[in-house]
Amino acid sequence: MPKRLEIDWQWPKLLKSKVFFDRSAATTMRKKLVVGNWKMHGRLESNRGLLEGVRDAAITSCEVAVCVSYPYIAQAQSILADSGVTWGAQNCSEYDLGAYTGEVAPAMLADFGCRYVLLGHSERRTLYGETDAVIAAKFGAARAAGLTPILCVGETLTERVAGETLAVIDRQLAAVLNTAGVEALRKTVLAYEPVWAVGTGRTATPDQVQEVHAAVRAKIAAASPAVADGIQILYGGSVKPQNARELFAKTDVDGGLIGGASLVLNDFLAICRATN
Ligand code: 13P
């Protein structure tokens, strides 16, 4: 029997970690996915041009989605319905309903045709104090409402320099895996977003990205090779038309989660096309 998987469960310093995943066992051809995260940008009029432009480009080399601010989800639905482009939100409540002023329940997002919801984005973790436990609760609630979570993980620069990258991601992933179980990842997308690369213009190198993605996939494979084989792992952090192709060419990079460049139609389309 060939040795199929060897993983250092402690996930020590990144460069010392040993991660192998026997790809001969892999059967799934993962389709690439490019998601625009508009963050708190957009107004009715500018959104229209962006949404119609993405819709009319009819990209076929990858799946395309946009995650817009809550008020514009209905606009995204009306423009993107019946196109190949899907839409989603950037956050949701961990509760189904109730006295939670200002919150939005996952079922409300489903009412407006959302396929995706971003969860655990570093801006939610750092600016709004979302803990691993809260994100795991949101993950469960989103899935129960039929949404596909895009679960974001990633380390800060301090953590990377300290050699803690994989330990941090392990902790972030474990919070979800321990509550929802590995099978829950079948209808989940992961996004690796090193915090030091988000909105900084500083992209992780393709090799750095591949190293983390392979480690994440191997970690999941230890619990379920089939789930690991099928799950889309996106990279996010200063993806631009100039660097997208090289990033997407890596074996374990299944697409991108795009911030700033998703607000510029031609840049976003160029990034989508870099998946072909
Ligand atoms: P930038 O592409 O602007 O770096 O943002 C990445 C991001 O946070 C996507 O979720």
XYZ file of N, CA and C and ligand atoms in Angstrom:
838
model
N 0.855 -1.204 0.000
C 0.000 0.000 0.000
C 0.890 1.253 0.000
N 0.702 2.122 -0.950
C 1.479 3.363 -0.899
C 1.057 4.200 0.290
N 2.000 4.943 0.813
C 1.666 5.829 1.919
C 0.920 7.027 1.358
N -0.304 7.224 1.779
C -1.140 8.230 1.115
C -1.020 9.605 1.742
N -0.705 9.627 2.996
C -0.757 10.934 3.635
C 0.202 10.965 4.802
N 1.008 11.965 4.813
C 1.857 12.147 5.988
C 1.749 13.601 6.385
N 1.303 13.829 7.550
C 1.129 15.230 7.958
C 1.590 15.387 9.393
N 2.290 16.447 9.622
C 2.703 16.739 10.980
C 1.539 17.412 11.695
N 0.938 16.703 12.596
C -0.284 17.187 13.218
C -0.078 18.430 14.061
N 1.151 18.662 14.440
C 1.377 19.848 15.270
C 1.496 21.107 14.418
N 1.651 20.925 13.126
C 1.824 22.073 12.227
C 2.819 23.069 12.816
N 4.094 22.666 12.919
C 5.071 23.592 13.496
C 5.419 24.673 12.475
N 6.581 25.226 12.591
C 6.954 26.321 11.695
C 6.716 25.912 10.261
N 6.206 26.834 9.479
C 5.767 26.530 8.133
C 6.819 25.784 7.327
N 8.035 26.304 7.340
C 9.055 25.716 6.484
C 9.490 24.340 6.948
N 9.211 24.031 8.192
C 9.620 22.719 8.691
C 8.483 21.702 8.567
N 7.310 22.167 8.212
C 6.181 21.239 8.205
C 6.328 20.254 7.061
N 5.828 19.048 7.289
C 5.884 18.031 6.255
C 4.458 17.698 5.869
N 4.123 17.992 4.658
C 2.748 17.763 4.243
C 2.756 17.065 2.896
N 2.205 15.901 2.840
C 2.117 15.188 1.575
C 0.685 14.725 1.377
N 0.236 14.814 0.170
C -1.116 14.386 -0.151
C -1.015 13.659 -1.474
N -1.290 12.375 -1.447
C -1.144 11.564 -2.646
C -2.217 11.930 -3.672
N -1.784 12.611 -4.731
C -2.762 13.081 -5.710
C -3.251 11.978 -6.628
N -2.600 10.817 -6.581
C -3.085 9.735 -7.442
C -4.470 9.288 -6.998
N -4.789 9.588 -5.728
C -6.103 9.204 -5.229
C -7.159 10.245 -5.595
N -6.692 11.406 -6.073
C -7.638 12.487 -6.342
C -8.397 12.229 -7.639
N -9.678 12.471 -7.618
C -10.507 12.178 -8.779
C -11.238 13.411 -9.299
N -11.427 14.395 -8.432
C -12.277 15.516 -8.807
C -11.498 16.565 -9.582
N -12.104 17.066 -10.631
C -11.564 18.248 -11.295
C -12.286 19.431 -10.683
N -11.593 20.162 -9.851
C -12.257 21.302 -9.219
C -12.367 22.451 -10.205
N -13.551 23.009 -10.292
C -13.738 24.176 -11.150
C -13.205 25.404 -10.404
N -12.568 26.278 -11.114
C -12.068 27.482 -10.453
C -13.230 28.443 -10.171
N -13.049 29.233 -9.111
C -14.081 30.162 -8.663
C -13.417 31.511 -8.362
N -13.982 32.562 -8.894
C -13.488 33.909 -8.573
C -14.635 34.697 -7.953
N -14.392 35.209 -6.755
C -15.442 35.916 -6.005
C -14.988 37.350 -5.758
N -15.839 38.287 -6.098
C -15.561 39.682 -5.764
C -16.126 39.997 -4.388
N -15.281 40.530 -3.533
C -15.740 41.005 -2.226
C -15.723 42.525 -2.286
N -16.896 43.087 -2.472
C -16.976 44.543 -2.655
C -16.749 45.306 -1.345
N -16.755 44.623 -0.247
C -16.643 45.271 1.066
C -17.687 46.391 1.147
N -17.402 47.488 1.856
C -18.424 48.537 1.995
C -18.252 49.582 0.899
N -18.384 49.092 -0.356
C -18.296 49.974 -1.512
C -19.532 49.771 -2.369
N -19.811 50.777 -3.176
C -20.888 50.649 -4.161
C -22.076 51.514 -3.839
N -22.698 51.993 -4.896
C -23.971 52.706 -4.832
C -24.811 52.169 -5.976
N -26.098 52.440 -5.932
C -26.999 51.853 -6.929
C -26.479 52.017 -8.355
N -26.086 53.245 -8.683
C -25.752 53.520 -10.074
C -24.452 52.837 -10.495
N -23.423 52.940 -9.659
C -22.145 52.314 -10.044
C -22.258 50.787 -10.014
N -23.064 50.280 -9.099
C -23.246 48.826 -9.042
C -23.820 48.294 -10.350
N -24.755 49.073 -10.893
C -25.445 48.596 -12.093
C -24.438 48.290 -13.208
N -23.532 49.226 -13.464
C -22.551 49.023 -14.523
C -21.671 47.814 -14.249
N -21.288 47.682 -12.994
C -20.400 46.577 -12.606
C -21.121 45.230 -12.752
N -22.334 45.170 -12.244
C -23.082 43.907 -12.276
C -23.436 43.525 -13.719
N -23.867 44.513 -14.494
C -24.223 44.198 -15.885
C -22.977 43.805 -16.672
N -21.868 44.476 -16.383
C -20.632 44.151 -17.088
C -20.164 42.744 -16.788
N -20.246 42.347 -15.530
C -19.829 40.983 -15.164
C -20.796 39.970 -15.791
N -22.072 40.294 -15.707
C -23.069 39.389 -16.304
C -22.835 39.232 -17.804
N -22.662 40.345 -18.501
C -22.593 40.302 -19.957
C -21.279 39.711 -20.462
N -20.270 39.680 -19.620
C -18.998 39.088 -20.042
C -19.121 37.575 -20.204
N -20.134 36.998 -19.565
C -20.419 35.561 -19.724
C -19.151 34.707 -19.637
N -18.427 34.891 -18.570
C -17.183 34.130 -18.333
C -17.512 32.633 -18.219
N -16.735 31.814 -18.885
C -16.979 30.365 -18.792
C -15.794 29.604 -18.197
N -14.641 30.258 -18.089
C -13.461 29.526 -17.615
C -13.504 29.283 -16.106
N -14.391 29.965 -15.417
C -14.508 29.767 -13.975
C -15.916 30.142 -13.527
N -16.251 29.756 -12.313
C -17.477 30.255 -11.699
C -17.176 31.664 -11.197
N -18.168 32.526 -11.278
C -17.987 33.922 -10.864
C -19.095 34.294 -9.885
N -18.714 34.972 -8.813
C -19.702 35.432 -7.836
C -19.290 36.801 -7.318
N -20.276 37.550 -6.826
C -19.969 38.831 -6.169
C -20.666 38.862 -4.811
N -19.926 39.302 -3.814
C -20.498 39.454 -2.471
C -20.622 40.953 -2.201
N -21.860 41.409 -2.129
C -22.149 42.847 -2.060
C -22.677 43.199 -0.665
N -22.765 44.500 -0.407
C -23.333 44.950 0.868
C -24.821 44.591 0.914
N -25.327 44.395 2.122
C -26.718 43.945 2.282
C -27.750 44.709 1.434
N -27.706 46.057 1.430
C -28.802 46.757 0.744
C -28.863 46.463 -0.752
N -27.739 45.993 -1.307
C -27.682 45.820 -2.757
C -27.849 44.366 -3.190
N -28.169 43.507 -2.257
C -28.351 42.105 -2.632
C -29.536 41.952 -3.589
N -30.601 42.696 -3.331
C -31.762 42.608 -4.228
C -31.406 43.119 -5.621
N -30.578 44.150 -5.673
C -30.141 44.666 -6.975
C -29.309 43.605 -7.707
N -28.405 42.970 -6.979
C -27.594 41.913 -7.586
C -28.498 40.796 -8.093
N -29.491 40.460 -7.289
C -30.401 39.387 -7.700
C -31.135 39.764 -8.989
N -31.624 41.003 -9.057
C -32.431 41.356 -10.228
C -31.568 41.421 -11.483
N -30.302 41.801 -11.348
C -29.452 41.902 -12.541
C -28.812 40.557 -12.908
N -28.496 39.764 -11.912
C -27.742 38.530 -12.188
C -28.624 37.286 -12.322
N -29.891 37.404 -11.940
C -30.770 36.230 -12.022
C -30.721 35.662 -13.434
N -30.681 34.372 -13.519
C -30.657 33.659 -14.804
C -29.365 33.866 -15.597
N -28.366 34.499 -14.986
C -27.051 34.548 -15.646
C -26.206 33.472 -14.967
N -24.996 33.283 -15.442
C -24.138 32.292 -14.792
C -23.488 32.826 -13.528
N -23.661 34.108 -13.267
C -22.977 34.739 -12.125
C -23.857 34.620 -10.879
N -23.262 34.237 -9.781
C -24.016 34.124 -8.531
C -23.610 35.252 -7.582
N -24.352 35.398 -6.497
C -24.102 36.515 -5.595
C -24.220 36.051 -4.142
N -23.744 36.913 -3.272
C -23.792 36.554 -1.868
C -23.567 37.763 -0.983
N -23.481 37.496 0.320
C -23.299 38.553 1.313
C -21.900 38.427 1.927
N -21.588 39.396 2.767
C -20.243 39.450 3.355
C -20.225 39.047 4.818
N -21.411 38.707 5.330
C -21.516 38.390 6.754
C -22.939 37.912 6.986
N -23.197 37.287 8.117
C -24.578 37.008 8.513
C -24.583 36.769 10.026
N -25.781 36.743 10.559
C -25.920 36.478 11.987
C -25.730 34.980 12.265
N -25.390 34.680 13.487
C -25.340 33.282 13.897
C -26.712 32.808 14.375
N -27.678 33.731 14.439
C -29.018 33.393 14.920
C -30.012 33.325 13.761
N -31.067 32.574 13.974
C -32.078 32.395 12.923
C -33.045 33.572 12.845
N -33.392 34.096 14.004
C -34.314 35.240 14.079
C -34.332 35.718 15.519
N -34.938 36.869 15.745
C -35.069 37.315 17.134
C -34.668 38.745 17.337
N -34.525 39.116 18.577
C -34.243 40.500 18.960
C -32.747 40.772 18.845
N -32.274 40.904 17.619
C -30.855 41.163 17.351
C -30.766 42.358 16.408
N -31.030 43.520 16.942
C -31.106 44.744 16.136
C -29.869 44.915 15.255
N -30.128 45.160 13.997
C -29.031 45.423 13.069
C -28.452 44.183 12.425
N -28.889 43.021 12.834
C -28.327 41.790 12.285
C -29.168 41.273 11.117
N -28.591 40.400 10.330
C -29.282 39.817 9.177
C -29.155 38.295 9.262
N -30.302 37.632 9.259
C -30.303 36.170 9.396
C -29.946 35.505 8.069
N -29.299 34.341 8.131
C -28.956 33.642 6.886
C -30.181 33.369 6.011
N -31.312 33.041 6.620
C -32.505 32.749 5.808
C -32.955 33.981 5.020
N -32.692 35.165 5.571
C -33.043 36.388 4.828
C -32.193 36.496 3.566
N -30.937 36.115 3.684
C -30.058 36.133 2.505
C -30.530 35.114 1.479
N -30.955 33.961 1.973
C -31.463 32.926 1.062
C -32.717 33.420 0.345
N -33.529 34.221 1.020
C -34.737 34.777 0.394
C -34.406 35.598 -0.843
N -33.217 36.163 -0.854
C -32.818 37.001 -1.986
C -31.822 36.285 -2.892
N -31.873 34.972 -2.849
C -31.136 34.165 -3.816
C -29.643 34.076 -3.597
N -29.160 34.498 -2.433
C -27.712 34.406 -2.191
C -27.271 32.950 -2.235
N -26.188 32.709 -2.924
C -25.584 31.376 -2.818
C -24.515 31.381 -1.728
N -23.745 32.461 -1.674
C -22.574 32.482 -0.791
C -22.723 33.471 0.358
N -21.995 33.211 1.418
C -21.797 34.222 2.456
C -20.351 34.113 2.953
N -19.671 35.261 2.944
C -18.314 35.281 3.489
C -18.398 35.165 5.002
N -17.573 34.346 5.583
C -17.539 34.231 7.048
C -16.093 34.258 7.517
N -15.864 34.969 8.591
C -14.530 34.982 9.194
C -13.524 35.817 8.430
N -14.014 36.754 7.614
C -13.060 37.635 6.940
C -12.200 38.339 7.996
N -10.948 38.592 7.660
C -10.039 39.159 8.675
C -10.542 40.506 9.179
N -11.269 41.237 8.318
C -11.810 42.527 8.796
C -12.903 42.303 9.838
N -13.652 41.239 9.717
C -14.651 40.902 10.745
C -13.941 40.441 12.033
N -12.890 39.673 11.844
C -12.182 39.153 13.025
C -11.508 40.289 13.789
N -10.828 41.179 13.043
C -10.028 42.184 13.754
C -10.831 43.424 14.120
N -11.651 43.930 13.197
C -12.367 45.184 13.475
C -13.612 44.975 14.311
N -14.218 43.801 14.212
C -15.488 43.558 14.906
C -15.390 42.440 15.937
N -14.187 42.010 16.192
C -13.938 41.088 17.289
C -14.602 39.727 17.158
N -14.829 39.289 15.929
C -15.455 37.973 15.774
C -14.452 36.882 16.150
N -14.858 36.035 17.050
C -13.983 34.963 17.521
C -14.197 33.709 16.665
N -13.304 32.755 16.826
C -13.456 31.479 16.118
C -14.800 30.847 16.474
N -15.209 30.975 17.718
C -16.471 30.348 18.152
C -17.674 31.016 17.483
N -17.642 32.331 17.397
C -18.746 33.053 16.730
C -18.796 32.669 15.254
N -17.635 32.600 14.643
C -17.589 32.265 13.215
C -18.097 30.835 12.999
N -17.747 29.942 13.890
C -18.248 28.563 13.776
C -19.771 28.535 13.913
N -20.316 29.363 14.804
C -21.778 29.417 14.965
C -22.429 29.989 13.703
N -21.826 31.010 13.139
C -22.345 31.579 11.894
C -22.286 30.543 10.771
N -21.220 29.782 10.768
C -21.040 28.750 9.748
C -22.204 27.752 9.809
N -22.509 27.311 10.999
C -23.609 26.349 11.160
C -24.942 26.951 10.735
N -25.167 28.194 11.113
C -26.437 28.854 10.777
C -26.554 29.062 9.269
N -25.456 29.449 8.642
C -25.478 29.692 7.192
C -25.781 28.398 6.443
N -25.141 27.338 6.851
C -25.388 26.056 6.174
C -26.823 25.593 6.379
N -27.321 25.799 7.569
C -28.696 25.365 7.847
C -29.693 26.103 6.957
N -29.332 27.312 6.538
C -30.225 28.089 5.667
C -29.960 27.791 4.189
N -29.054 26.871 3.925
C -28.797 26.471 2.546
C -27.769 27.327 1.824
N -27.075 28.192 2.569
C -26.034 29.019 1.959
C -24.711 28.246 1.913
N -23.857 28.626 1.004
C -22.508 28.068 0.960
C -21.560 29.065 1.620
N -21.024 28.722 2.783
C -20.072 29.651 3.416
C -18.760 29.700 2.649
N -18.207 30.890 2.546
C -16.820 31.042 2.100
C -16.052 31.396 3.370
N -15.415 30.399 3.925
C -14.773 30.556 5.231
C -13.349 31.076 5.039
N -13.100 32.252 5.597
C -11.795 32.894 5.414
C -10.875 32.590 6.598
N -9.657 32.251 6.268
C -8.647 32.002 7.295
C -7.359 32.704 6.876
N -6.494 32.949 7.837
C -5.222 33.570 7.480
C -4.534 34.176 8.680
N -3.237 34.324 8.547
C -2.403 34.783 9.644
C -2.015 36.253 9.480
N -1.682 36.893 10.576
C -1.140 38.250 10.530
C 0.358 38.163 10.210
N 0.941 39.310 9.939
C 2.378 39.326 9.641
C 3.184 38.856 10.851
N 2.774 39.314 12.026
C 3.486 38.902 13.243
C 3.444 37.392 13.401
N 2.293 36.828 13.126
C 2.165 35.368 13.256
C 3.018 34.650 12.216
N 3.072 35.180 11.011
C 3.905 34.540 9.979
C 5.372 34.604 10.375
N 5.792 35.779 10.801
C 7.206 35.942 11.155
C 7.573 35.018 12.325
N 6.611 34.808 13.202
C 6.857 33.923 14.349
C 6.740 32.443 13.976
N 6.476 32.166 12.693
C 6.378 30.768 12.263
C 5.081 30.107 12.687
N 4.069 30.920 12.915
C 2.810 30.372 13.437
C 1.710 30.241 12.386
N 2.060 30.441 11.133
C 1.029 30.477 10.083
C 0.088 29.278 10.143
N 0.650 28.096 10.091
C -0.216 26.913 10.018
C -0.937 26.643 11.330
N -0.298 27.008 12.426
C -0.973 26.823 13.722
C -2.209 27.710 13.807
N -2.085 28.926 13.318
C -3.218 29.862 13.337
C -4.347 29.332 12.455
N -3.989 28.905 11.261
C -5.017 28.424 10.330
C -5.638 27.135 10.863
N -4.825 26.322 11.468
C -5.329 25.087 12.084
C -6.383 25.415 13.133
N -6.088 26.401 13.951
C -7.029 26.794 15.012
C -8.321 27.330 14.407
N -8.189 28.164 13.381
C -9.374 28.749 12.745
C -10.233 27.665 12.086
N -9.574 26.715 11.449
C -10.307 25.625 10.797
C -10.915 24.666 11.815
N -10.139 24.384 12.837
C -10.586 23.413 13.838
C -11.878 23.875 14.505
N -12.019 25.185 14.700
C -13.228 25.696 15.358
C -14.470 25.280 14.575
N -14.353 25.286 13.276
C -15.494 24.898 12.430
C -15.594 23.378 12.334
N -14.452 22.736 12.096
C -14.467 21.268 11.945
C -14.975 20.582 13.204
N -14.585 21.108 14.358
C -14.977 20.455 15.612
C -16.464 20.596 15.908
N -17.079 21.645 15.374
C -18.516 21.806 15.624
C -19.354 21.241 14.483
N -18.911 21.438 13.258
C -19.748 21.045 12.112
C -19.346 19.690 11.519
N -18.095 19.264 11.740
C -17.629 17.997 11.166
C -17.138 18.184 9.731
N -16.288 17.268 9.310
C -15.630 17.436 8.010
C -16.625 17.383 6.852
N -17.682 16.610 6.992
C -18.648 16.490 5.889
C -19.294 17.833 5.563
N -19.355 18.711 6.553
C -19.942 20.042 6.322
C -19.133 20.831 5.306
N -17.881 20.429 5.117
C -17.051 21.164 4.162
C -17.371 20.811 2.715
N -18.241 19.815 2.524
C -18.600 19.454 1.144
C -19.244 20.624 0.420
N -20.047 21.372 1.136
C -20.671 22.538 0.495
C -20.132 23.811 1.161
N -18.824 23.927 1.071
C -18.135 25.069 1.671
C -16.981 25.449 0.751
N -16.660 26.716 0.736
C -15.470 27.182 0.041
C -14.543 27.739 1.113
N -13.237 27.473 0.979
C -12.266 28.074 1.903
C -11.533 29.198 1.181
N -11.168 30.218 1.924
C -10.360 31.287 1.343
C -9.184 31.552 2.272
N -7.983 31.387 1.731
C -6.790 31.740 2.490
C -6.450 33.194 2.185
N -6.550 34.012 3.209
C -6.242 35.432 3.051
C -5.249 35.853 4.134
N -3.949 35.834 3.812
C -2.984 36.332 4.798
C -3.297 37.797 5.084
N -3.435 38.137 6.344
C -3.893 39.483 6.703
C -2.942 40.543 6.156
N -1.663 40.214 6.120
C -0.648 41.164 5.655
C -0.729 41.423 4.152
N -1.535 40.646 3.442
C -1.667 40.847 1.993
C -2.999 41.481 1.624
N -3.883 41.657 2.606
C -5.229 42.177 2.313
C -5.187 43.695 2.224
N -5.471 44.200 1.033
C -5.567 45.647 0.829
C -4.248 46.376 0.956
N -3.139 45.643 0.933
C -1.831 46.264 1.142
C -1.038 46.398 -0.143
N -1.488 45.733 -1.197
C -0.710 45.702 -2.433
C 0.435 44.697 -2.340
N 0.537 44.055 -1.193
C 1.617 43.085 -0.994
C 1.015 41.683 -1.127
N 1.297 41.017 -2.227
C 0.707 39.690 -2.458
C 1.634 38.618 -1.919
N 1.075 37.574 -1.394
C 1.901 36.412 -1.071
C 2.410 35.835 -2.388
N 3.591 35.246 -2.361
C 4.105 34.672 -3.602
C 3.304 33.414 -3.925
N 3.265 33.043 -5.193
C 2.538 31.813 -5.552
C 3.020 30.611 -4.739
N 4.316 30.534 -4.465
C 4.816 29.392 -3.694
C 4.345 29.443 -2.241
N 4.314 30.643 -1.673
C 3.798 30.765 -0.289
C 2.333 30.344 -0.235
N 1.587 30.765 -1.234
C 0.159 30.440 -1.262
C -0.035 28.932 -1.429
N 0.695 28.367 -2.384
C 0.567 26.928 -2.635
C 0.913 26.127 -1.371
N 1.934 26.577 -0.668
C 2.369 25.849 0.525
C 1.238 25.780 1.565
N 0.587 26.899 1.768
C -0.499 26.914 2.754
C -1.713 26.139 2.232
N -2.054 26.337 0.976
C -3.230 25.628 0.434
C -3.031 24.112 0.504
N -1.828 23.664 0.156
C -1.556 22.219 0.196
C -1.658 21.704 1.624
N -1.184 22.500 2.566
C -1.244 22.086 3.972
C -2.691 22.009 4.447
N -3.490 22.963 4.037
C -4.907 22.961 4.434
C -5.605 21.746 3.823
N -5.307 21.484 2.561
C -5.961 20.347 1.915
C -5.542 19.030 2.578
N -4.271 18.945 2.916
C -3.785 17.727 3.573
C -4.432 17.553 4.941
N -4.611 18.654 5.614
C -5.261 18.601 6.932
C -6.681 18.035 6.795
N -7.391 18.513 5.804
C -8.755 18.031 5.592
C -8.731 16.582 5.114
N -7.743 16.254 4.292
C -7.646 14.890 3.762
C -7.461 13.867 4.873
N -6.832 14.301 5.939
C -6.634 13.370 7.049
C -7.973 12.938 7.631
N -8.972 13.780 7.508
C -10.307 13.430 7.996
C -11.166 12.857 6.874
N -11.013 13.365 5.668
C -11.775 12.847 4.532
C -11.069 13.211 3.223
N -10.404 12.238 2.606
C -9.730 12.515 1.329
C -10.703 13.033 0.275
N -11.924 12.524 0.271
C -12.882 12.950 -0.757
C -13.265 14.414 -0.583
N -13.486 14.816 0.654
C -13.829 16.216 0.904
C -12.649 17.118 0.525
N -11.455 16.683 0.907
C -10.251 17.476 0.593
C -10.074 17.633 -0.911
N -10.375 16.576 -1.619
C -10.199 16.576 -3.062
C -11.176 17.537 -3.744
N -12.363 17.655 -3.180
C -13.407 18.438 -3.836
C -13.459 19.900 -3.439
N -12.909 20.229 -2.289
C -13.147 21.585 -1.769
C -12.336 22.636 -2.547
N -12.995 23.730 -2.864
C -12.311 24.834 -3.540
C -11.626 25.700 -2.478
N -10.329 25.917 -2.664
C -9.580 26.788 -1.751
C -9.110 28.004 -2.561
N -9.665 29.162 -2.208
C -9.353 30.400 -2.921
C -8.224 31.131 -2.212
N -7.505 31.940 -2.976
C -6.526 32.839 -2.357
C -7.058 34.263 -2.445
N -6.883 35.023 -1.380
C -7.249 36.433 -1.399
C -6.164 37.282 -0.774
N -5.950 38.455 -1.344
C -4.939 39.372 -0.819
C -4.192 40.010 -1.969
N -4.663 41.204 -2.383
C -3.999 41.963 -3.447
C -3.849 41.180 -4.746
N -4.889 40.397 -5.081
C -4.888 39.758 -6.405
C -5.218 40.826 -7.442
N -4.417 40.864 -8.483
C -4.569 41.854 -9.557
C -4.458 41.112 -10.898
N -4.837 41.786 -11.993
C -4.674 41.133 -13.294
C -3.230 40.689 -13.523
N -2.279 41.434 -12.969
C -0.864 41.139 -13.217
C -0.369 39.880 -12.505
N -0.977 39.519 -11.400
C -0.437 38.353 -10.666
C -1.400 37.170 -10.634
N -2.600 37.356 -11.163
C -3.626 36.321 -10.991
C -3.254 35.004 -11.676
N -2.757 35.102 -12.891
C -2.520 33.863 -13.654
C -1.507 32.969 -12.943
N -0.458 33.581 -12.438
C 0.588 32.797 -11.770
C 0.052 32.146 -10.486
N -0.794 32.878 -9.778
C -1.385 32.322 -8.550
C -2.333 31.176 -8.887
N -3.188 31.387 -9.872
C -4.210 30.388 -10.205
C -3.603 29.138 -10.841
N -2.356 29.256 -11.316
C -1.721 28.095 -11.947
C -1.275 27.069 -10.911
N -1.232 27.448 -9.647
C -0.763 26.522 -8.619
C -1.808 25.421 -8.378
N -1.306 24.233 -8.137
C -2.154 23.042 -8.047
C -3.316 23.185 -7.078
N -3.045 23.788 -5.933
C -4.075 23.821 -4.895
C -4.784 25.168 -4.783
N -4.576 26.013 -5.758
C -5.252 27.318 -5.759
C -6.428 27.223 -6.738
N -7.617 27.270 -6.187
C -8.819 27.015 -6.990
C -9.550 28.303 -7.360
N -8.846 29.413 -7.277
C -9.463 30.677 -7.650
C -9.099 31.759 -6.655
N -9.867 32.846 -6.679
C -9.493 33.980 -5.851
C -10.667 34.681 -5.206
N -10.373 35.337 -4.098
C -11.327 36.216 -3.419
C -10.738 37.621 -3.571
N -11.435 38.436 -4.324
C -10.844 39.671 -4.840
C -11.496 40.877 -4.173
N -10.694 41.723 -3.558
C -11.215 42.935 -2.939
C -11.185 44.098 -3.919
N -10.205 44.987 -3.765
C -10.137 46.221 -4.543
C -10.329 46.029 -6.036
N -9.680 45.025 -6.603
C -9.741 44.851 -8.062
C -11.122 44.403 -8.535
N -11.980 43.974 -7.612
C -13.319 43.538 -8.045
C -14.226 44.736 -8.288
N -13.762 45.932 -7.909
C -14.558 47.143 -8.106
C -14.267 47.801 -9.453
N -13.285 47.283 -10.146
C -12.912 47.820 -11.466
C -13.247 46.733 -12.478
N -14.278 46.986 -13.272
C -14.815 45.917 -14.123
C -13.738 45.208 -14.936
N -12.933 45.966 -15.650
C -11.960 45.307 -16.531
C -10.920 44.519 -15.753
N -10.561 45.002 -14.576
C -9.604 44.252 -13.752
C -10.229 42.950 -13.264
N -11.472 43.057 -12.818
C -12.128 41.846 -12.305
C -12.283 40.810 -13.422
N -12.689 41.272 -14.594
C -12.860 40.334 -15.714
C -11.519 39.727 -16.122
N -10.473 40.557 -16.097
C -9.144 40.028 -16.450
C -8.716 38.943 -15.454
N -9.037 39.151 -14.198
C -8.702 38.150 -13.171
C -9.509 36.875 -13.415
N -10.776 37.032 -13.715
C -11.607 35.853 -14.016
C -11.027 35.092 -15.204
N -10.625 35.831 -16.204
C -10.110 35.181 -17.440
C -8.748 34.537 -17.206
N -8.069 34.962 -16.169
C -6.750 34.360 -15.867
C -6.879 32.935 -15.357
N -8.103 32.461 -15.210
C -8.294 31.077 -14.768
C -8.281 30.105 -15.948
N -8.221 30.633 -17.180
C -8.355 29.685 -18.301
C -7.029 29.051 -18.668
P -7.719 43.098 -1.665
O -7.871 42.300 -2.942
O -8.184 44.513 -1.804
O -6.354 42.956 -1.085
O -8.720 42.444 -0.601
C -8.697 41.079 -0.418
C -9.865 40.707 0.391
O -9.962 41.085 1.557
C -10.912 39.894 -0.229
O -11.795 39.401 0.709
